[in-house]
PDB file of C-alpha atoms and ligand atoms in Angstrom:
ATOM      1  CA  UNK Z  67      78.617 167.720 106.738  1.00 83.00           C
ATOM      2  CA  UNK Z  68      80.531 166.857 109.984  1.00 95.00           C
ATOM      3  CA  UNK Z  69      83.593 169.363 110.299  1.00 97.00           C
ATOM      4  CA  UNK Z  70      86.607 167.165 111.278  1.00 98.00           C
ATOM      5  CA  UNK Z  71      88.231 167.843 114.640  1.00 98.00           C
ATOM      6  CA  UNK Z  72      91.726 167.289 115.765  1.00 98.00           C
ATOM      7  CA  UNK Z  73      92.187 167.650 119.655  1.00 98.00           C
ATOM      8  CA  UNK Z  74      95.522 167.647 121.268  1.00 98.00           C
ATOM      9  CA  UNK Z  75      95.514 166.107 124.795  1.00 98.00           C
ATOM     10  CA  UNK Z  76      98.708 167.232 126.583  1.00 98.00           C
ATOM     11  CA  UNK Z  77      97.881 165.000 129.547  1.00 98.00           C
ATOM     12  CA  UNK Z  78      99.984 165.790 132.700  1.00 98.00           C
ATOM     13  CA  UNK Z  79     102.807 167.377 130.486  1.00 98.00           C
ATOM     14  CA  UNK Z  80     104.263 170.878 130.169  1.00 98.00           C
ATOM     15  CA  UNK Z  81     104.836 173.516 132.965  1.00 98.00           C
ATOM     16  CA  UNK Z  82     103.199 176.878 132.308  1.00 98.00           C
ATOM     17  CA  UNK Z  83     106.373 178.020 130.628  1.00 98.00           C
ATOM     18  CA  UNK Z  84     106.547 175.012 128.384  1.00 98.00           C
ATOM     19  CA  UNK Z  85     102.806 175.415 127.448  1.00 98.00           C
ATOM     20  CA  UNK Z  86     103.534 179.035 126.386  1.00 98.00           C
ATOM     21  CA  UNK Z  87     106.512 177.860 124.294  1.00 98.00           C
ATOM     22  CA  UNK Z  88     104.502 175.049 122.698  1.00 98.00           C
ATOM     23  CA  UNK Z  89     101.462 177.273 121.812  1.00 98.00           C
ATOM     24  CA  UNK Z  90     103.700 180.053 120.485  1.00 98.00           C
ATOM     25  CA  UNK Z  91     105.151 177.434 118.019  1.00 98.00           C
ATOM     26  CA  UNK Z  92     101.742 176.180 117.065  1.00 98.00           C
ATOM     27  CA  UNK Z  93      99.628 179.177 116.967  1.00 97.00           C
ATOM     28  CA  UNK Z  94     100.340 180.875 113.677  1.00 97.00           C
ATOM     29  CA  UNK Z  95     100.462 177.631 111.679  1.00 97.00           C
ATOM     30  CA  UNK Z  96      97.400 176.156 113.160  1.00 98.00           C
ATOM     31  CA  UNK Z  97      95.310 179.280 112.882  1.00 98.00           C
ATOM     32  CA  UNK Z  98      95.902 179.315 109.194  1.00 97.00           C
ATOM     33  CA  UNK Z  99      94.611 175.758 108.571  1.00 98.00           C
ATOM     34  CA  UNK Z 100      90.883 175.795 107.664  1.00 97.00           C
ATOM     35  CA  UNK Z 101      88.274 173.102 107.440  1.00 95.00           C
ATOM     36  CA  UNK Z 102      89.291 171.536 110.752  1.00 98.00           C
ATOM     37  CA  UNK Z 103      88.255 172.373 114.323  1.00 98.00           C
ATOM     38  CA  UNK Z 104      91.440 172.532 116.273  1.00 98.00           C
ATOM     39  CA  UNK Z 105      91.369 172.097 120.059  1.00 98.00           C
ATOM     40  CA  UNK Z 106      94.268 172.213 122.586  1.00 98.00           C
ATOM     41  CA  UNK Z 107      93.643 170.560 125.891  1.00 98.00           C
ATOM     42  CA  UNK Z 108      96.589 171.742 128.183  1.00 98.00           C
ATOM     43  CA  UNK Z 109      96.779 171.020 131.916  1.00 98.00           C
ATOM     44  CA  UNK Z 110      94.381 173.053 134.160  1.00 98.00           C
ATOM     45  CA  UNK Z 111      97.163 175.395 135.356  1.00 98.00           C
ATOM     46  CA  UNK Z 112      98.058 176.483 131.777  1.00 98.00           C
ATOM     47  CA  UNK Z 113      94.411 177.164 130.555  1.00 98.00           C
ATOM     48  CA  UNK Z 114      94.500 180.860 131.222  1.00 98.00           C
ATOM     49  CA  UNK Z 115      97.980 181.481 129.632  1.00 98.00           C
ATOM     50  CA  UNK Z 116      97.115 179.347 126.526  1.00 98.00           C
ATOM     51  CA  UNK Z 117      93.646 181.098 126.299  1.00 98.00           C
ATOM     52  CA  UNK Z 118      95.375 184.549 126.189  1.00 98.00           C
ATOM     53  CA  UNK Z 119      97.829 183.355 123.462  1.00 98.00           C
ATOM     54  CA  UNK Z 120      95.039 181.778 121.209  1.00 98.00           C
ATOM     55  CA  UNK Z 121      92.610 184.679 121.590  1.00 98.00           C
ATOM     56  CA  UNK Z 122      91.290 185.943 118.233  1.00 97.00           C
ATOM     57  CA  UNK Z 123      92.588 182.853 116.485  1.00 98.00           C
ATOM     58  CA  UNK Z 124      90.502 179.752 115.094  1.00 98.00           C
ATOM     59  CA  UNK Z 125      92.059 177.652 117.824  1.00 98.00           C
ATOM     60  CA  UNK Z 126      89.808 176.329 120.554  1.00 98.00           C
ATOM     61  CA  UNK Z 127      90.510 175.355 124.190  1.00 98.00           C
ATOM     62  CA  UNK Z 128      89.579 172.333 126.132  1.00 98.00           C
ATOM     63  CA  UNK Z 129      90.197 170.992 129.639  1.00 98.00           C
ATOM     64  CA  UNK Z 130      91.099 167.457 130.479  1.00 98.00           C
ATOM     65  CA  UNK Z 131      88.709 166.833 133.213  1.00 98.00           C
ATOM     66  CA  UNK Z 132      85.992 168.351 135.569  1.00 98.00           C
ATOM     67  CA  UNK Z 133      84.240 167.457 138.673  1.00 98.00           C
ATOM     68  CA  UNK Z 134      80.489 167.008 138.533  1.00 97.00           C
ATOM     69  CA  UNK Z 135      79.521 169.414 141.379  1.00 97.00           C
ATOM     70  CA  UNK Z 136      79.206 173.133 140.409  1.00 96.00           C
ATOM     71  CA  UNK Z 137      81.022 174.229 143.623  1.00 96.00           C
ATOM     72  CA  UNK Z 138      81.632 173.162 147.280  1.00 97.00           C
ATOM     73  CA  UNK Z 139      83.868 171.329 149.584  1.00 98.00           C
ATOM     74  CA  UNK Z 140      85.731 169.134 147.170  1.00 98.00           C
ATOM     75  CA  UNK Z 141      89.370 170.188 147.844  1.00 98.00           C
ATOM     76  CA  UNK Z 142      91.587 170.017 144.802  1.00 97.00           C
ATOM     77  CA  UNK Z 143      88.703 169.574 142.305  1.00 98.00           C
ATOM     78  CA  UNK Z 144      87.923 171.946 139.367  1.00 98.00           C
ATOM     79  CA  UNK Z 145      84.181 172.498 138.631  1.00 98.00           C
ATOM     80  CA  UNK Z 146      82.340 172.648 135.277  1.00 98.00           C
ATOM     81  CA  UNK Z 147      81.451 176.226 135.921  1.00 98.00           C
ATOM     82  CA  UNK Z 148      85.173 177.237 136.335  1.00 98.00           C
ATOM     83  CA  UNK Z 149      86.021 175.476 133.112  1.00 98.00           C
ATOM     84  CA  UNK Z 150      82.978 176.881 131.234  1.00 98.00           C
ATOM     85  CA  UNK Z 151      84.419 180.328 132.014  1.00 96.00           C
ATOM     86  CA  UNK Z 152      87.582 179.469 130.124  1.00 98.00           C
ATOM     87  CA  UNK Z 153      87.027 176.746 127.579  1.00 98.00           C
ATOM     88  CA  UNK Z 154      84.578 175.494 124.967  1.00 98.00           C
ATOM     89  CA  UNK Z 155      85.400 171.667 125.366  1.00 98.00           C
ATOM     90  CA  UNK Z 156      86.171 169.293 128.053  1.00 98.00           C
ATOM     91  CA  UNK Z 157      87.470 165.614 127.842  1.00 98.00           C
ATOM     92  CA  UNK Z 158      85.357 163.277 129.860  1.00 98.00           C
ATOM     93  CA  UNK Z 159      85.963 159.608 130.751  1.00 96.00           C
ATOM     94  CA  UNK Z 160      89.568 159.335 129.298  1.00 97.00           C
ATOM     95  CA  UNK Z 161      90.717 155.795 129.884  1.00 96.00           C
ATOM     96  CA  UNK Z 162      93.557 156.958 132.188  1.00 97.00           C
ATOM     97  CA  UNK Z 163      90.924 158.530 134.411  1.00 97.00           C
ATOM     98  CA  UNK Z 164      88.828 155.400 134.390  1.00 95.00           C
ATOM     99  CA  UNK Z 165      92.047 153.208 135.051  1.00 94.00           C
ATOM    100  CA  UNK Z 166      93.990 155.269 137.552  1.00 96.00           C
ATOM    101  CA  UNK Z 167      91.223 157.347 139.220  1.00 96.00           C
ATOM    102  CA  UNK Z 168      88.452 154.802 139.212  1.00 95.00           C
ATOM    103  CA  UNK Z 169      85.968 156.658 137.276  1.00 95.00           C
ATOM    104  CA  UNK Z 170      82.934 154.338 136.481  1.00 93.00           C
ATOM    105  CA  UNK Z 171      80.046 154.759 134.071  1.00 92.00           C
ATOM    106  CA  UNK Z 172      78.020 156.525 136.769  1.00 92.00           C
ATOM    107  CA  UNK Z 173      80.683 159.071 137.389  1.00 94.00           C
ATOM    108  CA  UNK Z 174      81.361 159.653 133.670  1.00 95.00           C
ATOM    109  CA  UNK Z 175      77.539 160.012 133.199  1.00 94.00           C
ATOM    110  CA  UNK Z 176      77.486 162.666 136.113  1.00 95.00           C
ATOM    111  CA  UNK Z 177      80.286 164.675 134.483  1.00 96.00           C
ATOM    112  CA  UNK Z 178      78.852 164.562 131.111  1.00 95.00           C
ATOM    113  CA  UNK Z 179      75.556 165.908 132.378  1.00 94.00           C
ATOM    114  CA  UNK Z 180      77.278 168.504 134.438  1.00 95.00           C
ATOM    115  CA  UNK Z 181      79.399 169.806 131.450  1.00 96.00           C
ATOM    116  CA  UNK Z 182      76.361 170.046 129.073  1.00 94.00           C
ATOM    117  CA  UNK Z 183      74.318 171.823 131.703  1.00 94.00           C
ATOM    118  CA  UNK Z 184      76.925 174.799 131.759  1.00 95.00           C
ATOM    119  CA  UNK Z 185      77.209 174.800 128.025  1.00 95.00           C
ATOM    120  CA  UNK Z 186      80.578 172.846 127.661  1.00 97.00           C
ATOM    121  CA  UNK Z 187      80.961 170.613 124.820  1.00 97.00           C
ATOM    122  CA  UNK Z 188      82.200 167.222 126.133  1.00 97.00           C
ATOM    123  CA  UNK Z 189      84.697 164.841 124.297  1.00 98.00           C
ATOM    124  CA  UNK Z 190      83.490 161.479 125.661  1.00 98.00           C
ATOM    125  CA  UNK Z 191      86.186 158.834 125.570  1.00 98.00           C
ATOM    126  CA  UNK Z 192      85.186 155.193 125.185  1.00 98.00           C
ATOM    127  CA  UNK Z 193      87.125 152.085 124.233  1.00 98.00           C
ATOM    128  CA  UNK Z 194      87.884 148.556 125.133  1.00 97.00           C
ATOM    129  CA  UNK Z 195      91.028 147.103 126.951  1.00 96.00           C
ATOM    130  CA  UNK Z 196      93.408 144.690 125.187  1.00 96.00           C
ATOM    131  CA  UNK Z 197      91.803 141.458 126.883  1.00 97.00           C
ATOM    132  CA  UNK Z 198      88.405 142.634 125.891  1.00 97.00           C
ATOM    133  CA  UNK Z 199      89.596 143.185 122.482  1.00 96.00           C
ATOM    134  CA  UNK Z 200      91.296 139.810 122.284  1.00 96.00           C
ATOM    135  CA  UNK Z 201      88.108 138.132 123.575  1.00 97.00           C
ATOM    136  CA  UNK Z 202      85.984 139.725 120.720  1.00 97.00           C
ATOM    137  CA  UNK Z 203      84.052 141.893 123.290  1.00 98.00           C
ATOM    138  CA  UNK Z 204      84.798 145.437 121.722  1.00 98.00           C
ATOM    139  CA  UNK Z 205      81.222 146.031 120.635  1.00 97.00           C
ATOM    140  CA  UNK Z 206      79.732 144.860 123.924  1.00 97.00           C
ATOM    141  CA  UNK Z 207      82.180 147.075 125.952  1.00 97.00           C
ATOM    142  CA  UNK Z 208      81.532 150.236 123.919  1.00 97.00           C
ATOM    143  CA  UNK Z 209      77.866 149.553 123.935  1.00 96.00           C
ATOM    144  CA  UNK Z 210      77.975 149.394 127.741  1.00 96.00           C
ATOM    145  CA  UNK Z 211      80.011 152.520 127.975  1.00 96.00           C
ATOM    146  CA  UNK Z 212      77.658 154.517 125.683  1.00 95.00           C
ATOM    147  CA  UNK Z 213      74.506 153.245 127.443  1.00 93.00           C
ATOM    148  CA  UNK Z 214      75.832 154.166 130.874  1.00 92.00           C
ATOM    149  CA  UNK Z 215      77.027 157.579 129.907  1.00 90.00           C
ATOM    150  CA  UNK Z 216      74.301 158.763 127.521  1.00 88.00           C
ATOM    151  CA  UNK Z 217      71.127 157.776 129.375  1.00 76.00           C
ATOM    152  CA  UNK Z 218      68.904 160.799 129.606  1.00 74.00           C
ATOM    153  CA  UNK Z 219      71.428 163.472 128.381  1.00 83.00           C
ATOM    154  CA  UNK Z 220      70.238 166.770 127.083  1.00 78.00           C
ATOM    155  CA  UNK Z 221      71.869 168.593 124.137  1.00 77.00           C
ATOM    156  CA  UNK Z 222      73.494 165.413 122.572  1.00 79.00           C
ATOM    157  CA  UNK Z 223      74.445 167.309 119.455  1.00 79.00           C
ATOM    158  CA  UNK Z 224      77.089 169.245 121.418  1.00 86.00           C
ATOM    159  CA  UNK Z 225      78.718 165.956 122.150  1.00 94.00           C
ATOM    160  CA  UNK Z 226      81.879 164.548 120.463  1.00 97.00           C
ATOM    161  CA  UNK Z 227      82.849 160.986 120.979  1.00 98.00           C
ATOM    162  CA  UNK Z 228      86.428 159.708 120.954  1.00 98.00           C
ATOM    163  CA  UNK Z 229      86.815 155.941 120.293  1.00 98.00           C
ATOM    164  CA  UNK Z 230      90.117 155.143 122.003  1.00 98.00           C
ATOM    165  CA  UNK Z 231      90.982 151.462 122.263  1.00 97.00           C
ATOM    166  CA  UNK Z 232      92.993 151.404 125.565  1.00 97.00           C
ATOM    167  CA  UNK Z 233      95.619 149.103 124.132  1.00 96.00           C
ATOM    168  CA  UNK Z 234      96.494 151.743 121.367  1.00 96.00           C
ATOM    169  CA  UNK Z 235      96.968 154.738 123.847  1.00 96.00           C
ATOM    170  CA  UNK Z 236     100.495 155.825 124.411  1.00 93.00           C
ATOM    171  CA  UNK Z 237     101.651 152.381 123.165  1.00 95.00           C
ATOM    172  CA  UNK Z 238     102.683 153.181 119.507  1.00 94.00           C
ATOM    173  CA  UNK Z 239     100.382 150.293 118.461  1.00 94.00           C
ATOM    174  CA  UNK Z 240      97.585 152.074 116.694  1.00 93.00           C
ATOM    175  CA  UNK Z 241      94.472 150.338 115.425  1.00 94.00           C
ATOM    176  CA  UNK Z 242      94.377 150.046 111.612  1.00 97.00           C
ATOM    177  CA  UNK Z 243      92.120 152.544 109.866  1.00 97.00           C
ATOM    178  CA  UNK Z 244      89.821 149.678 108.920  1.00 97.00           C
ATOM    179  CA  UNK Z 245      89.443 148.417 112.524  1.00 97.00           C
ATOM    180  CA  UNK Z 246      88.918 151.947 113.836  1.00 98.00           C
ATOM    181  CA  UNK Z 247      86.368 152.717 111.029  1.00 98.00           C
ATOM    182  CA  UNK Z 248      84.391 149.476 111.706  1.00 98.00           C
ATOM    183  CA  UNK Z 249      84.108 150.123 115.447  1.00 98.00           C
ATOM    184  CA  UNK Z 250      83.315 153.831 114.867  1.00 98.00           C
ATOM    185  CA  UNK Z 251      80.572 152.881 112.369  1.00 98.00           C
ATOM    186  CA  UNK Z 252      79.202 150.499 114.894  1.00 98.00           C
ATOM    187  CA  UNK Z 253      79.159 153.234 117.638  1.00 98.00           C
ATOM    188  CA  UNK Z 254      77.257 155.632 115.262  1.00 97.00           C
ATOM    189  CA  UNK Z 255      74.667 152.937 114.654  1.00 96.00           C
ATOM    190  CA  UNK Z 256      74.377 152.546 118.430  1.00 95.00           C
ATOM    191  CA  UNK Z 257      73.991 156.311 118.867  1.00 94.00           C
ATOM    192  CA  UNK Z 258      71.125 156.216 116.244  1.00 93.00           C
ATOM    193  CA  UNK Z 259      69.272 153.761 118.483  1.00 91.00           C
ATOM    194  CA  UNK Z 260      70.045 155.609 121.674  1.00 90.00           C
ATOM    195  CA  UNK Z 261      69.865 159.199 120.694  1.00 89.00           C
ATOM    196  CA  UNK Z 262      67.966 159.182 117.244  1.00 90.00           C
ATOM    197  CA  UNK Z 263      69.076 159.115 113.686  1.00 93.00           C
ATOM    198  CA  UNK Z 264      69.704 162.866 113.311  1.00 92.00           C
ATOM    199  CA  UNK Z 265      72.084 162.984 116.288  1.00 91.00           C
ATOM    200  CA  UNK Z 266      73.892 160.047 114.800  1.00 93.00           C
ATOM    201  CA  UNK Z 267      74.383 161.727 111.616  1.00 94.00           C
ATOM    202  CA  UNK Z 268      75.685 164.959 113.224  1.00 94.00           C
ATOM    203  CA  UNK Z 269      77.735 163.681 116.006  1.00 95.00           C
ATOM    204  CA  UNK Z 270      81.433 163.648 115.421  1.00 97.00           C
ATOM    205  CA  UNK Z 271      83.426 160.577 116.382  1.00 98.00           C
ATOM    206  CA  UNK Z 272      87.125 160.761 116.563  1.00 98.00           C
ATOM    207  CA  UNK Z 273      89.729 157.924 116.655  1.00 98.00           C
ATOM    208  CA  UNK Z 274      92.440 158.051 119.460  1.00 98.00           C
ATOM    209  CA  UNK Z 275      95.492 155.842 120.041  1.00 97.00           C
ATOM    210  CA  UNK Z 276      98.932 156.475 118.870  1.00 96.00           C
ATOM    211  CA  UNK Z 277      98.019 158.793 116.000  1.00 98.00           C
ATOM    212  CA  UNK Z 278     101.146 160.373 114.472  1.00 98.00           C
ATOM    213  CA  UNK Z 279     101.834 162.325 111.265  1.00 98.00           C
ATOM    214  CA  UNK Z 280     102.905 159.138 109.687  1.00 98.00           C
ATOM    215  CA  UNK Z 281      99.533 157.364 110.255  1.00 98.00           C
ATOM    216  CA  UNK Z 282      97.164 160.252 110.004  1.00 98.00           C
ATOM    217  CA  UNK Z 283      96.170 159.534 106.442  1.00 98.00           C
ATOM    218  CA  UNK Z 284      95.148 155.985 107.191  1.00 97.00           C
ATOM    219  CA  UNK Z 285      92.488 157.374 109.750  1.00 98.00           C
ATOM    220  CA  UNK Z 286      91.404 160.323 107.920  1.00 97.00           C
ATOM    221  CA  UNK Z 287      90.732 158.371 104.655  1.00 97.00           C
ATOM    222  CA  UNK Z 288      88.057 156.460 106.419  1.00 97.00           C
ATOM    223  CA  UNK Z 289      84.472 157.666 105.989  1.00 96.00           C
ATOM    224  CA  UNK Z 290      83.246 157.172 109.555  1.00 97.00           C
ATOM    225  CA  UNK Z 291      86.255 158.761 111.269  1.00 98.00           C
ATOM    226  CA  UNK Z 292      85.655 162.552 111.968  1.00 98.00           C
ATOM    227  CA  UNK Z 293      89.210 163.315 113.330  1.00 98.00           C
ATOM    228  CA  UNK Z 294      91.528 162.362 116.087  1.00 98.00           C
ATOM    229  CA  UNK Z 295      92.226 162.887 119.772  1.00 98.00           C
ATOM    230  CA  UNK Z 296      96.012 163.043 119.752  1.00 98.00           C
ATOM    231  CA  UNK Z 297      98.150 162.426 122.935  1.00 98.00           C
ATOM    232  CA  UNK Z 298     101.829 162.247 122.661  1.00 97.00           C
ATOM    233  CA  UNK Z 299     102.233 163.566 119.072  1.00 98.00           C
ATOM    234  CA  UNK Z 300     100.432 166.741 120.234  1.00 98.00           C
ATOM    235  CA  UNK Z 301     103.303 167.798 122.249  1.00 98.00           C
ATOM    236  CA  UNK Z 302     105.501 168.070 119.229  1.00 98.00           C
ATOM    237  CA  UNK Z 303     104.583 171.329 117.255  1.00 98.00           C
ATOM    238  CA  UNK Z 304     105.737 170.217 113.818  1.00 98.00           C
ATOM    239  CA  UNK Z 305     104.049 166.823 114.102  1.00 98.00           C
ATOM    240  CA  UNK Z 306     100.697 168.214 115.391  1.00 98.00           C
ATOM    241  CA  UNK Z 307     100.680 170.729 112.692  1.00 98.00           C
ATOM    242  CA  UNK Z 308     101.358 167.986 110.050  1.00 98.00           C
ATOM    243  CA  UNK Z 309      98.423 165.928 111.510  1.00 98.00           C
ATOM    244  CA  UNK Z 310      96.045 168.915 111.322  1.00 98.00           C
ATOM    245  CA  UNK Z 311      97.161 169.984 107.888  1.00 98.00           C
ATOM    246  CA  UNK Z 312      96.863 166.443 106.450  1.00 98.00           C
ATOM    247  CA  UNK Z 313      93.304 166.141 107.842  1.00 98.00           C
ATOM    248  CA  UNK Z 314      92.426 169.469 106.363  1.00 98.00           C
ATOM    249  CA  UNK Z 315      93.787 168.421 102.880  1.00 97.00           C
ATOM    250  CA  UNK Z 316      92.150 164.890 102.978  1.00 96.00           C
ATOM    251  CA  UNK Z 317      88.783 166.113 104.098  1.00 89.00           C
ATOM    252  CA  UNK Z 318      88.386 168.951 101.635  1.00 81.00           C
TER     253      UNK Z 318
HETATM  254  C1  PEP U 116      95.194 160.162 124.371  1.00 82.80           C
HETATM  255  O1  PEP U 116      95.655 160.771 125.284  1.00 82.80           O
HETATM  256  O2  PEP U 116      93.849 160.259 124.308  1.00 82.80           O
HETATM  257  C2  PEP U 116      95.846 159.452 123.346  1.00 82.80           C
HETATM  258  C3  PEP U 116      95.156 158.899 122.271  1.00 82.80           C
HETATM  259  O3  PEP U 116      97.258 159.348 123.518  1.00 82.80           O
HETATM  260  P1  PEP U 116      98.334 158.805 122.390  1.00 82.80           P
HETATM  261  O4  PEP U 116      98.079 159.664 121.129  1.00 82.80           O
HETATM  262  O5  PEP U 116      99.656 159.261 123.007  1.00 82.80           O
HETATM  263  O6  PEP U 116      98.111 157.363 122.202  1.00 82.80           O
END
């Protein structure tokens, strides 16, 4: 049985003070919800403060990015070792990093390998752009992203994948449950070919893209979808709590 996961990606939002306020509003309620792995991914500068606040709770911490080198002259970067000291999870290959910071398959693969090497659990994001979707190229694009990222990785069972169609991220235009379930089923079959049947059975594949409290049930009622990576709605305490609660109830 795959335990569902709901991860909140706060992106470049919240000062340290705002992060503390948001976690304080979330902590008690989130902690009580069972049957779902709950992960908060605040900005780097708030990781330590959030870590203190969730200590002893069932809430887990993730970072939004890492560099692939363990240390050295890379001014402004944050290494996997530094993050492994604070977090259990790290988001890798988010489409905003691919789009605005030119992260290609090779860089994503290096980051994935570096994360796994220090015991971090990566949440690997893949997904097609609008033009690729409209041209019927979704399966081709996710296959290419999977193949370039996963070649030769160790500890694949620690991996979580987030299928995030780029056209659905931050747009308010979510995929339908059926569309997301279809592509996630395809991704699972591809993982079976790339990493073996048992990994494909164990690996969690989340949906991400304009998930809200109002559409959570549509996704969580689908058999292939193991949870969600939530952006905008994770910044609103009541809404994020509702997403996690609904997931717990629907997957019981
Ligand atoms: C995300 O940041 O990964 C995301 C899915 O954002 P949103 O929920 O705002 O579309």
